[in-house]
CSV table of C-alpha atoms in Angstrom, one decimal:
chain,number,residue,atom,x,y,z
A,101,UNK,CA,-29.2,-55.0,20.8
A,102,UNK,CA,-27.4,-55.4,17.1
A,103,UNK,CA,-24.4,-56.9,16.0
A,104,UNK,CA,-21.4,-54.9,14.9
A,105,UNK,CA,-20.2,-55.4,11.2
A,106,UNK,CA,-16.8,-53.7,12.1
A,107,UNK,CA,-15.2,-54.1,15.4
A,108,UNK,CA,-11.9,-52.1,15.8
A,109,UNK,CA,-8.9,-53.5,18.0
A,110,UNK,CA,-8.9,-51.8,21.4
A,111,UNK,CA,-6.6,-48.8,21.8
A,112,UNK,CA,-4.6,-50.9,24.6
A,113,UNK,CA,-3.6,-54.5,24.0
A,114,UNK,CA,-7.1,-56.0,25.1
A,115,UNK,CA,-10.3,-55.4,26.8
A,116,UNK,CA,-8.8,-56.2,30.0
A,117,UNK,CA,-6.4,-53.1,29.8
A,118,UNK,CA,-9.0,-50.8,28.4
A,119,UNK,CA,-11.1,-51.4,31.4
A,120,UNK,CA,-8.1,-50.3,33.7
A,121,UNK,CA,-8.0,-47.0,31.8
A,122,UNK,CA,-4.7,-45.1,31.9
A,123,UNK,CA,-2.1,-46.9,34.0
A,124,UNK,CA,0.9,-44.7,34.9
A,125,UNK,CA,4.3,-45.9,33.1
A,126,UNK,CA,7.3,-46.8,34.8
A,127,UNK,CA,10.7,-45.2,33.4
A,128,UNK,CA,13.0,-47.2,31.6
A,129,UNK,CA,16.5,-48.2,32.7
A,130,UNK,CA,18.4,-45.2,33.7
A,131,UNK,CA,22.0,-46.2,32.9
A,132,UNK,CA,24.2,-49.3,33.6
A,133,UNK,CA,23.6,-51.2,36.7
A,134,UNK,CA,24.3,-54.4,38.5
A,135,UNK,CA,21.8,-56.8,39.9
A,136,UNK,CA,21.7,-60.3,41.3
A,137,UNK,CA,19.0,-61.4,39.1
A,138,UNK,CA,17.7,-59.8,35.8
A,139,UNK,CA,14.6,-60.8,34.4
A,140,UNK,CA,13.8,-60.2,30.7
A,141,UNK,CA,9.9,-59.9,30.2
A,142,UNK,CA,7.4,-58.2,32.4
A,143,UNK,CA,4.6,-60.8,32.1
A,144,UNK,CA,3.4,-63.4,34.6
A,145,UNK,CA,6.4,-65.5,34.4
A,146,UNK,CA,9.0,-62.7,35.1
A,147,UNK,CA,6.7,-61.0,37.7
A,148,UNK,CA,6.0,-64.2,39.8
A,149,UNK,CA,9.7,-65.0,39.6
A,150,UNK,CA,10.6,-61.6,40.8
A,151,UNK,CA,8.1,-61.5,43.6
A,152,UNK,CA,9.0,-65.1,44.8
A,153,UNK,CA,12.7,-64.3,44.7
A,154,UNK,CA,12.1,-60.9,46.6
A,155,UNK,CA,10.2,-62.7,49.3
A,156,UNK,CA,12.6,-65.5,49.8
A,157,UNK,CA,15.7,-63.3,50.0
A,158,UNK,CA,14.8,-59.6,50.4
A,159,UNK,CA,18.6,-58.9,50.0
A,160,UNK,CA,18.5,-59.9,46.4
A,161,UNK,CA,18.8,-56.9,43.9
A,162,UNK,CA,16.3,-58.1,41.2
A,163,UNK,CA,15.6,-56.1,37.9
A,164,UNK,CA,12.8,-56.7,35.5
A,165,UNK,CA,13.1,-55.4,32.0
A,166,UNK,CA,10.0,-54.9,30.0
A,167,UNK,CA,10.1,-53.8,26.3
A,168,UNK,CA,6.6,-52.2,26.5
A,169,UNK,CA,4.6,-52.4,29.5
A,170,UNK,CA,3.9,-55.0,32.1
A,171,UNK,CA,1.4,-57.5,30.7
A,172,UNK,CA,1.8,-56.3,27.1
A,173,UNK,CA,2.1,-59.8,25.8
A,174,UNK,CA,-0.1,-63.0,26.5
A,175,UNK,CA,-0.3,-62.0,30.1
A,176,UNK,CA,-2.6,-59.3,29.5
A,177,UNK,CA,-4.2,-60.4,26.3
A,178,UNK,CA,-5.4,-64.1,27.3
A,179,UNK,CA,-9.1,-65.4,28.0
A,180,UNK,CA,-8.6,-65.2,31.8
A,181,UNK,CA,-8.5,-68.8,32.4
A,182,UNK,CA,-6.4,-70.0,35.5
A,183,UNK,CA,-6.0,-73.7,34.5
A,184,UNK,CA,-4.8,-76.4,36.9
A,185,UNK,CA,-2.8,-78.6,34.4
A,186,UNK,CA,0.1,-78.6,32.0
A,187,UNK,CA,0.1,-79.0,28.2
A,188,UNK,CA,1.1,-82.3,27.2
A,189,UNK,CA,-1.0,-84.5,29.5
A,190,UNK,CA,-0.3,-86.9,32.1
A,191,UNK,CA,0.8,-89.9,29.5
A,192,UNK,CA,3.4,-87.7,28.0
A,193,UNK,CA,4.8,-86.6,31.4
A,194,UNK,CA,4.7,-90.2,32.4
A,195,UNK,CA,6.6,-91.3,29.6
A,196,UNK,CA,9.4,-88.9,30.1
A,197,UNK,CA,9.8,-89.1,33.9
A,198,UNK,CA,7.5,-91.9,35.2
A,199,UNK,CA,4.0,-92.2,36.4
A,200,UNK,CA,4.8,-91.1,40.2
A,201,UNK,CA,6.7,-88.0,39.0
A,202,UNK,CA,3.9,-87.1,36.6
A,203,UNK,CA,1.3,-87.3,39.5
A,204,UNK,CA,3.2,-85.3,41.7
A,205,UNK,CA,3.6,-82.6,38.8
A,206,UNK,CA,-0.4,-82.9,38.3
A,207,UNK,CA,-1.0,-82.4,42.0
A,208,UNK,CA,1.3,-79.3,42.2
A,209,UNK,CA,-0.1,-77.6,39.1
A,210,UNK,CA,-3.8,-78.4,40.1
A,211,UNK,CA,-2.9,-76.9,43.8
A,212,UNK,CA,-1.4,-73.7,42.0
A,213,UNK,CA,-5.0,-72.5,41.4
A,214,UNK,CA,-5.5,-72.2,45.0
A,215,UNK,CA,-2.0,-70.8,45.6
A,216,UNK,CA,-2.7,-68.0,43.2
A,217,UNK,CA,-5.9,-67.0,45.0
A,218,UNK,CA,-4.2,-67.2,48.4
A,219,UNK,CA,-1.3,-64.7,47.1
A,220,UNK,CA,-4.1,-62.4,45.4
A,221,UNK,CA,-6.0,-62.3,48.7
A,222,UNK,CA,-2.9,-61.8,50.7
A,223,UNK,CA,-1.5,-59.1,48.5
A,224,UNK,CA,-5.0,-57.2,48.3
A,225,UNK,CA,-4.9,-57.7,44.3
A,226,UNK,CA,-8.6,-57.0,43.1
A,227,UNK,CA,-8.6,-59.1,39.9
A,228,UNK,CA,-12.0,-60.8,39.8
A,229,UNK,CA,-10.4,-64.2,40.9
A,230,UNK,CA,-13.1,-66.6,41.4
A,231,UNK,CA,-12.4,-70.5,41.9
A,232,UNK,CA,-15.5,-71.5,39.7
A,233,UNK,CA,-14.4,-74.6,37.5
A,234,UNK,CA,-14.7,-75.0,33.7
A,235,UNK,CA,-17.1,-77.0,31.5
A,236,UNK,CA,-15.9,-78.6,28.5
A,237,UNK,CA,-19.2,-79.4,26.4
A,238,UNK,CA,-20.1,-81.5,23.5
A,239,UNK,CA,-22.6,-80.7,21.0
A,240,UNK,CA,-22.4,-83.6,18.6
A,241,UNK,CA,-22.3,-87.5,19.2
A,242,UNK,CA,-18.6,-87.7,18.0
A,243,UNK,CA,-17.6,-84.9,20.5
A,244,UNK,CA,-19.5,-86.7,23.2
A,245,UNK,CA,-17.5,-89.8,22.4
A,246,UNK,CA,-14.3,-87.8,22.5
A,247,UNK,CA,-15.0,-86.3,25.6
A,248,UNK,CA,-16.2,-89.4,27.4
A,249,UNK,CA,-13.1,-91.3,26.1
A,250,UNK,CA,-10.7,-88.7,27.4
A,251,UNK,CA,-12.4,-88.5,30.8
A,252,UNK,CA,-12.0,-92.3,31.3
A,253,UNK,CA,-8.4,-92.3,30.1
A,254,UNK,CA,-7.7,-89.7,32.6
A,255,UNK,CA,-9.7,-91.5,35.4
A,256,UNK,CA,-7.7,-94.6,35.2
A,257,UNK,CA,-4.4,-93.2,34.9
A,258,UNK,CA,-1.9,-94.0,37.5
A,259,UNK,CA,-2.0,-91.5,40.3
A,260,UNK,CA,-5.0,-89.7,38.8
A,261,UNK,CA,-6.6,-87.1,41.2
A,262,UNK,CA,-10.1,-87.0,41.8
A,263,UNK,CA,-12.0,-84.1,40.7
A,264,UNK,CA,-13.3,-83.9,36.9
A,265,UNK,CA,-17.0,-84.9,36.7
A,266,UNK,CA,-18.8,-86.5,33.7
A,267,UNK,CA,-22.3,-84.9,33.1
A,268,UNK,CA,-25.0,-86.2,31.3
A,269,UNK,CA,-26.8,-83.8,29.0
A,270,UNK,CA,-29.5,-83.5,31.7
A,271,UNK,CA,-27.0,-82.8,34.5
A,272,UNK,CA,-25.1,-80.5,32.2
A,273,UNK,CA,-28.2,-78.4,31.4
A,274,UNK,CA,-28.5,-77.5,34.9
A,275,UNK,CA,-25.5,-75.3,34.5
A,276,UNK,CA,-25.3,-74.4,30.9
A,277,UNK,CA,-27.9,-74.7,27.8
A,278,UNK,CA,-25.6,-74.6,24.9
A,279,UNK,CA,-27.4,-75.8,21.5
A,280,UNK,CA,-27.5,-79.6,20.8
A,281,UNK,CA,-25.8,-80.4,24.3
A,282,UNK,CA,-24.8,-84.0,24.5
A,283,UNK,CA,-22.9,-83.8,27.7
A,284,UNK,CA,-20.2,-82.1,29.4
A,285,UNK,CA,-17.1,-82.5,31.7
A,286,UNK,CA,-16.6,-80.2,34.8
A,287,UNK,CA,-13.0,-79.4,35.7
A,288,UNK,CA,-13.0,-78.1,39.3
A,289,UNK,CA,-9.3,-76.9,39.4
A,290,UNK,CA,-10.0,-73.7,37.1
A,291,UNK,CA,-10.6,-70.2,38.1
A,292,UNK,CA,-11.8,-67.0,36.4
A,293,UNK,CA,-9.5,-64.0,36.3
A,294,UNK,CA,-9.3,-60.4,34.9
A,295,UNK,CA,-5.8,-60.8,33.7
A,296,UNK,CA,-4.6,-56.9,33.3
A,297,UNK,CA,-5.7,-56.4,37.0
A,298,UNK,CA,-3.7,-59.6,38.0
A,299,UNK,CA,-0.5,-58.7,36.2
A,300,UNK,CA,-0.7,-54.9,37.2
A,301,UNK,CA,-1.5,-56.0,40.8
A,302,UNK,CA,1.4,-58.6,40.6
A,303,UNK,CA,3.8,-56.1,39.4
A,304,UNK,CA,3.0,-53.7,42.5
A,305,UNK,CA,3.4,-56.6,44.7
A,306,UNK,CA,6.8,-57.3,43.5
A,307,UNK,CA,8.0,-53.9,43.8
A,308,UNK,CA,6.8,-53.7,47.3
A,309,UNK,CA,8.7,-56.7,48.0
A,310,UNK,CA,12.0,-54.8,46.6
A,311,UNK,CA,11.9,-55.7,42.7
A,312,UNK,CA,12.7,-53.0,40.3
A,313,UNK,CA,10.9,-53.0,37.1
A,314,UNK,CA,11.7,-50.9,34.2
A,315,UNK,CA,9.2,-50.5,31.3
A,316,UNK,CA,10.0,-49.1,27.9
A,317,UNK,CA,13.5,-50.9,27.9
A,318,UNK,CA,13.9,-53.2,24.9
A,319,UNK,CA,16.6,-55.8,25.3
A,320,UNK,CA,19.1,-55.8,22.3
A,321,UNK,CA,21.2,-58.8,23.5
A,322,UNK,CA,21.6,-61.4,26.1
A,323,UNK,CA,24.9,-62.6,26.9
A,324,UNK,CA,26.3,-64.5,30.0
A,325,UNK,CA,26.4,-62.3,33.0
A,326,UNK,CA,25.1,-59.3,30.9
A,327,UNK,CA,21.6,-58.0,29.4
A,328,UNK,CA,22.2,-55.2,26.7
A,329,UNK,CA,19.7,-52.2,26.0
A,330,UNK,CA,19.8,-49.0,24.5
A,331,UNK,CA,19.6,-47.4,27.9
A,332,UNK,CA,22.5,-49.2,29.3
A,333,UNK,CA,23.5,-52.8,30.4
A,334,UNK,CA,22.6,-54.8,33.2
A,335,UNK,CA,25.2,-57.1,34.7
A,336,UNK,CA,23.9,-59.8,36.9
A,337,UNK,CA,24.8,-63.2,38.3
A,338,UNK,CA,21.5,-64.6,36.9
A,339,UNK,CA,19.6,-63.9,33.9
A,340,UNK,CA,16.0,-65.0,33.3
A,341,UNK,CA,14.3,-65.3,30.0
A,342,UNK,CA,10.7,-64.7,30.6
A,343,UNK,CA,9.9,-63.8,27.2
A,344,UNK,CA,7.5,-66.8,26.4
A,345,UNK,CA,6.5,-66.4,22.6
A,346,UNK,CA,8.5,-63.5,22.2
A,347,UNK,CA,11.6,-65.2,22.7
A,348,UNK,CA,11.2,-66.2,19.1
A,349,UNK,CA,12.3,-62.6,18.3
A,350,UNK,CA,16.0,-63.5,19.6
A,351,UNK,CA,18.0,-65.2,16.7
A,352,UNK,CA,19.3,-67.9,19.2
A,353,UNK,CA,15.8,-68.8,20.3
A,354,UNK,CA,14.2,-68.6,17.0
A,355,UNK,CA,13.4,-72.3,16.8
A,356,UNK,CA,12.8,-73.1,20.7
A,357,UNK,CA,9.1,-72.0,20.7
A,358,UNK,CA,6.8,-70.5,18.1
A,359,UNK,CA,4.2,-67.7,18.6
A,360,UNK,CA,0.8,-69.2,17.9
A,361,UNK,CA,-1.8,-66.4,17.6
A,362,UNK,CA,-5.1,-66.5,19.4
A,363,UNK,CA,-7.9,-63.8,19.1
A,364,UNK,CA,-10.7,-62.8,21.4
A,365,UNK,CA,-13.9,-60.9,20.9
A,366,UNK,CA,-16.1,-59.4,23.8
A,367,UNK,CA,-19.8,-58.7,23.9
A,368,UNK,CA,-21.5,-55.9,25.4
A,369,UNK,CA,-22.6,-56.2,29.1
A,370,UNK,CA,-25.4,-58.3,29.8
A,371,UNK,CA,-28.2,-58.1,32.0
A,372,UNK,CA,-29.4,-61.0,34.3
A,373,UNK,CA,-32.4,-61.7,31.9
A,374,UNK,CA,-30.2,-62.0,29.0
A,375,UNK,CA,-28.1,-64.7,30.9
A,376,UNK,CA,-31.4,-66.6,31.8
A,377,UNK,CA,-32.4,-66.2,28.0
A,378,UNK,CA,-28.7,-67.7,27.1
A,379,UNK,CA,-29.1,-70.4,29.4
A,380,UNK,CA,-25.6,-69.8,31.0
A,381,UNK,CA,-26.8,-70.3,34.8
A,382,UNK,CA,-23.6,-70.2,36.7
A,383,UNK,CA,-20.1,-68.7,36.6
A,384,UNK,CA,-18.0,-71.6,35.3
A,385,UNK,CA,-15.8,-70.9,32.2
A,386,UNK,CA,-16.8,-72.8,29.0
A,387,UNK,CA,-15.0,-74.6,26.3
A,388,UNK,CA,-16.2,-76.8,23.4
A,389,UNK,CA,-15.1,-80.0,22.3
A,390,UNK,CA,-14.3,-79.2,18.9
A,391,UNK,CA,-10.8,-79.8,17.4
A,392,UNK,CA,-10.5,-76.0,16.6
A,393,UNK,CA,-12.0,-75.3,20.1
A,394,UNK,CA,-13.2,-72.1,21.7
A,395,UNK,CA,-13.0,-71.0,25.1
A,396,UNK,CA,-15.3,-68.6,26.9
A,397,UNK,CA,-15.6,-66.4,30.1
A,398,UNK,CA,-18.4,-64.8,31.8
A,399,UNK,CA,-16.6,-61.9,33.1
A,400,UNK,CA,-17.2,-60.1,36.6
A,401,UNK,CA,-18.9,-57.0,34.6
A,402,UNK,CA,-21.5,-59.4,32.6
A,403,UNK,CA,-19.7,-59.8,29.3
A,404,UNK,CA,-19.0,-63.0,27.2
A,405,UNK,CA,-15.4,-63.0,26.1
A,406,UNK,CA,-14.9,-65.7,23.4
A,407,UNK,CA,-11.4,-66.6,22.0
A,408,UNK,CA,-10.1,-69.1,19.4
A,409,UNK,CA,-7.5,-69.5,16.7
A,410,UNK,CA,-7.5,-66.8,14.0
A,411,UNK,CA,-4.5,-66.5,11.5
A,412,UNK,CA,-2.6,-69.1,13.8
A,413,UNK,CA,1.1,-68.5,12.6
A,414,UNK,CA,3.0,-65.9,10.5
A,415,UNK,CA,6.0,-66.9,8.5
A,416,UNK,CA,9.4,-66.5,10.4
A,417,UNK,CA,7.7,-66.6,13.6
A,418,UNK,CA,6.9,-63.0,13.3
A,419,UNK,CA,4.2,-61.5,15.9
A,420,UNK,CA,2.0,-58.5,15.4
A,421,UNK,CA,2.2,-56.6,18.6
A,422,UNK,CA,-0.7,-54.4,17.9
A,423,UNK,CA,-3.3,-54.1,15.3
A,424,UNK,CA,-7.1,-54.7,14.0
A,425,UNK,CA,-8.1,-58.5,14.5
A,426,UNK,CA,-9.1,-59.7,10.7
A,427,UNK,CA,-12.8,-59.2,10.0
A,428,UNK,CA,-12.7,-62.8,9.0
A,429,UNK,CA,-11.6,-64.0,12.4
A,430,UNK,CA,-14.2,-61.9,14.2
A,431,UNK,CA,-17.0,-63.2,12.0
A,432,UNK,CA,-15.9,-67.0,12.9
A,433,UNK,CA,-15.7,-66.1,16.6
A,434,UNK,CA,-19.3,-64.5,16.5
A,435,UNK,CA,-20.7,-67.7,14.4
A,436,UNK,CA,-19.2,-70.0,17.1
A,437,UNK,CA,-20.7,-68.1,19.8
A,438,UNK,CA,-24.1,-68.1,18.1
A,439,UNK,CA,-23.7,-71.9,17.5
A,440,UNK,CA,-23.3,-72.3,21.3
A,441,UNK,CA,-25.8,-69.8,22.1
A,442,UNK,CA,-28.6,-69.2,19.2
A,443,UNK,CA,-29.9,-66.5,21.5
A,444,UNK,CA,-26.6,-64.4,21.5
A,445,UNK,CA,-27.0,-63.6,17.6
A,446,UNK,CA,-28.3,-60.3,18.5
A,447,UNK,CA,-25.7,-59.4,21.1
A,448,UNK,CA,-23.5,-56.4,20.2
A,449,UNK,CA,-19.6,-57.3,20.0
A,450,UNK,CA,-17.8,-54.2,21.5
A,451,UNK,CA,-14.1,-55.1,21.0
A,452,UNK,CA,-11.7,-57.5,19.6
A,453,UNK,CA,-7.9,-58.1,20.2
A,454,UNK,CA,-5.5,-60.9,19.6
A,455,UNK,CA,-1.9,-62.1,20.9
A,456,UNK,CA,0.4,-64.7,20.6
A,457,UNK,CA,1.2,-67.8,23.1
A,458,UNK,CA,4.3,-69.8,23.2
A,459,UNK,CA,4.5,-73.5,22.0
A,460,UNK,CA,7.4,-76.0,22.1
A,461,UNK,CA,7.9,-78.4,19.5
A,462,UNK,CA,6.6,-81.3,21.8
A,463,UNK,CA,3.8,-79.0,23.3
A,464,UNK,CA,5.2,-79.3,26.7
A,465,UNK,CA,6.5,-76.4,28.7
A,466,UNK,CA,10.1,-76.5,30.3
A,467,UNK,CA,11.5,-74.7,33.2
A,468,UNK,CA,15.1,-74.8,34.0
A,469,UNK,CA,18.5,-73.0,34.7
A,470,UNK,CA,22.1,-73.5,33.1
A,471,UNK,CA,24.4,-72.9,36.1
A,472,UNK,CA,27.5,-72.3,33.9
A,473,UNK,CA,26.0,-69.5,32.0
A,474,UNK,CA,23.7,-68.2,34.9
A,475,UNK,CA,20.7,-68.4,32.8
A,476,UNK,CA,17.0,-69.5,33.5
A,477,UNK,CA,14.2,-69.9,31.5
A,478,UNK,CA,10.0,-70.7,31.4
A,479,UNK,CA,8.9,-71.3,28.1
A,480,UNK,CA,6.3,-73.0,26.1
A,481,UNK,CA,3.0,-72.9,28.2
A,482,UNK,CA,1.0,-73.7,25.0
A,483,UNK,CA,-1.9,-71.4,26.2
A,484,UNK,CA,-2.1,-72.8,29.7
A,485,UNK,CA,0.2,-70.1,31.4
A,486,UNK,CA,-1.8,-68.3,34.1
A,487,UNK,CA,-1.3,-71.0,36.6
A,488,UNK,CA,1.8,-72.5,35.1
A,489,UNK,CA,3.5,-69.1,35.3
A,490,UNK,CA,3.2,-69.1,38.9
A,491,UNK,CA,4.5,-72.6,39.3
A,492,UNK,CA,7.4,-71.7,37.1
A,493,UNK,CA,8.1,-68.5,39.4
A,494,UNK,CA,8.4,-70.7,42.3
A,495,UNK,CA,10.4,-73.5,40.4
A,496,UNK,CA,13.0,-70.8,39.3
A,497,UNK,CA,13.3,-69.3,42.7
A,498,UNK,CA,14.2,-72.6,44.4
A,499,UNK,CA,16.6,-73.5,41.4
A,500,UNK,CA,18.5,-69.8,41.6
A,501,UNK,CA,18.7,-70.1,45.2
A,502,UNK,CA,19.9,-73.9,45.0
A,503,UNK,CA,17.1,-75.5,47.0
A,504,UNK,CA,16.5,-79.0,46.8
A,505,UNK,CA,12.7,-79.1,46.8
A,506,UNK,CA,9.8,-81.1,45.3
A,507,UNK,CA,9.6,-78.3,42.6
A,508,UNK,CA,13.2,-78.7,41.5
A,509,UNK,CA,12.3,-82.4,40.9
A,510,UNK,CA,9.5,-81.9,38.6
A,511,UNK,CA,9.5,-83.5,35.0
A,512,UNK,CA,9.1,-80.0,33.5
A,513,UNK,CA,12.5,-79.0,34.7
A,514,UNK,CA,15.2,-78.9,31.8
A,515,UNK,CA,15.6,-77.3,28.6
A,516,UNK,CA,13.1,-77.8,25.7
A,517,UNK,CA,13.3,-81.4,24.4
A,518,UNK,CA,13.3,-80.5,20.6
A,519,UNK,CA,13.7,-77.6,18.3
A,520,UNK,CA,11.4,-76.4,15.6
A,521,UNK,CA,12.0,-77.2,11.9
A,522,UNK,CA,13.5,-74.2,10.0
A,523,UNK,CA,11.3,-72.3,7.6
A,524,UNK,CA,9.5,-72.8,5.3
A,525,UNK,CA,8.9,-76.0,6.9
A,526,UNK,CA,7.7,-74.7,9.8
A,527,UNK,CA,5.2,-72.2,8.2
A,528,UNK,CA,3.9,-74.9,6.0
A,529,UNK,CA,3.6,-77.5,8.7
A,530,UNK,CA,1.7,-75.3,11.4
A,531,UNK,CA,-0.7,-73.9,8.8
A,532,UNK,CA,-1.4,-77.3,7.4
A,533,UNK,CA,-2.1,-78.5,10.9
A,534,UNK,CA,-4.7,-76.1,11.5
A,535,UNK,CA,-6.3,-76.6,8.2
A,536,UNK,CA,-6.6,-80.3,8.9
A,537,UNK,CA,-8.2,-79.5,12.2
A,538,UNK,CA,-10.6,-77.2,10.6
A,539,UNK,CA,-11.4,-79.8,8.0
A,540,UNK,CA,-11.9,-82.6,10.5
A,541,UNK,CA,-14.3,-80.2,12.6
A,542,UNK,CA,-16.4,-79.9,9.3
A,543,UNK,CA,-16.5,-83.4,8.2
A,544,UNK,CA,-17.5,-84.4,11.8
A,545,UNK,CA,-20.4,-81.8,11.6
A,546,UNK,CA,-21.5,-83.0,8.3
A,547,UNK,CA,-21.1,-87.0,8.7
A,548,UNK,CA,-21.5,-87.4,12.4
A,549,UNK,CA,-18.4,-89.7,12.5
A,550,UNK,CA,-14.8,-89.2,13.7
A,551,UNK,CA,-12.4,-87.9,11.2
A,552,UNK,CA,-9.1,-89.4,10.4
A,553,UNK,CA,-7.8,-85.7,9.7
A,554,UNK,CA,-7.5,-85.0,13.3
A,555,UNK,CA,-5.3,-87.9,14.0
A,556,UNK,CA,-3.1,-86.9,11.1
A,557,UNK,CA,-2.9,-83.2,12.3
A,558,UNK,CA,-1.7,-84.4,15.7
A,559,UNK,CA,0.8,-86.6,14.5
A,560,UNK,CA,2.4,-83.8,12.2
A,561,UNK,CA,2.0,-81.5,15.1
A,562,UNK,CA,3.9,-84.0,17.4
A,563,UNK,CA,1.2,-83.4,20.1
A,564,UNK,CA,1.5,-86.1,23.0
């Protein structure tokens, strides 16, 4: 096995879609039509919402409009982590809505991992779903101090749920043997999935339930009661914005979320001897405790997929919908893989891809409706959307159907709390934050001491 100097982007949006081969396209919208609910965006949020609405009220006319193909955005480009937590953390949600409400939200998002597994089994979606947990590993003393402090803070928080385990270096090595391992935290409320298989299967399930999905249908404007496209308009009582990071392409939502880029590479398939040589002894997902962290999956077909930040943000919230990943980013991800597993240095990298995730100004997702305008939204998952999208779909279902449930009372129900700064402040601030985090990691590896640059970066970013 040998390394690859140049790795082109996949023909499809990601390795996940390449593995599926050719998936027949759905026809675009065929002229103007009415609907009860029109959902803009054919990713996880839009499809879960469509499925939940149709199951709850089979008489509803639900139309989903997707500019490209279902799952073209983050839903089909991510690392395949179904994480039972929401960005922001318990403390931030408790400060907003109180400890009891924050604890209930944590309970429900943790339970969502199992809920997705239940629906996947019930609907017969073959998507490599495995509820296997995740390991967050420390390779330096300062990372280990940070992991332990975070674990203790979460453990003593009011309403904290049992589950995460703090593992010593010896205990962690029974599961994973990364270089310089100091210890780890094991989080059980995490599952592995092949995201393209999930999103394609979810779309089929929504159609069986009665939803109409139109691909190749770009939305040009969203107005109260009307969605405009070049193929005709959809008039609807409810319009749901499920565009996540791509919502920044609409002028009236340009400062609601920013599209932050994440890039991934995948190795060739590994044999069992290779896994033993690496020291990756089980299916658990893996992340490191660096400030500029990476996340890894051991796929069902035996590959390593590793992702992290490449070029984090482009001026004016621009997105690059397709294209090659920069060589520097591929090299950085390969280097991080080798730092975790030195024996991975000779593995061949077979493909690379990237995409954008939506981040709100306070790093906390928002789900809600405006009854006067007849509009719903789900935005700002900050990279933790595979589970959150399911919970958002169920929450939007109850809000639209005017049900008073435990979901409609969750702290994340409402509009995004803040707007992002205008350019060029947005560009300078985001690029500056990521530069500080890179600098903090370099200082900590060199000195063995915690860097103040990370704290400055968090303050500038507005992270809770």
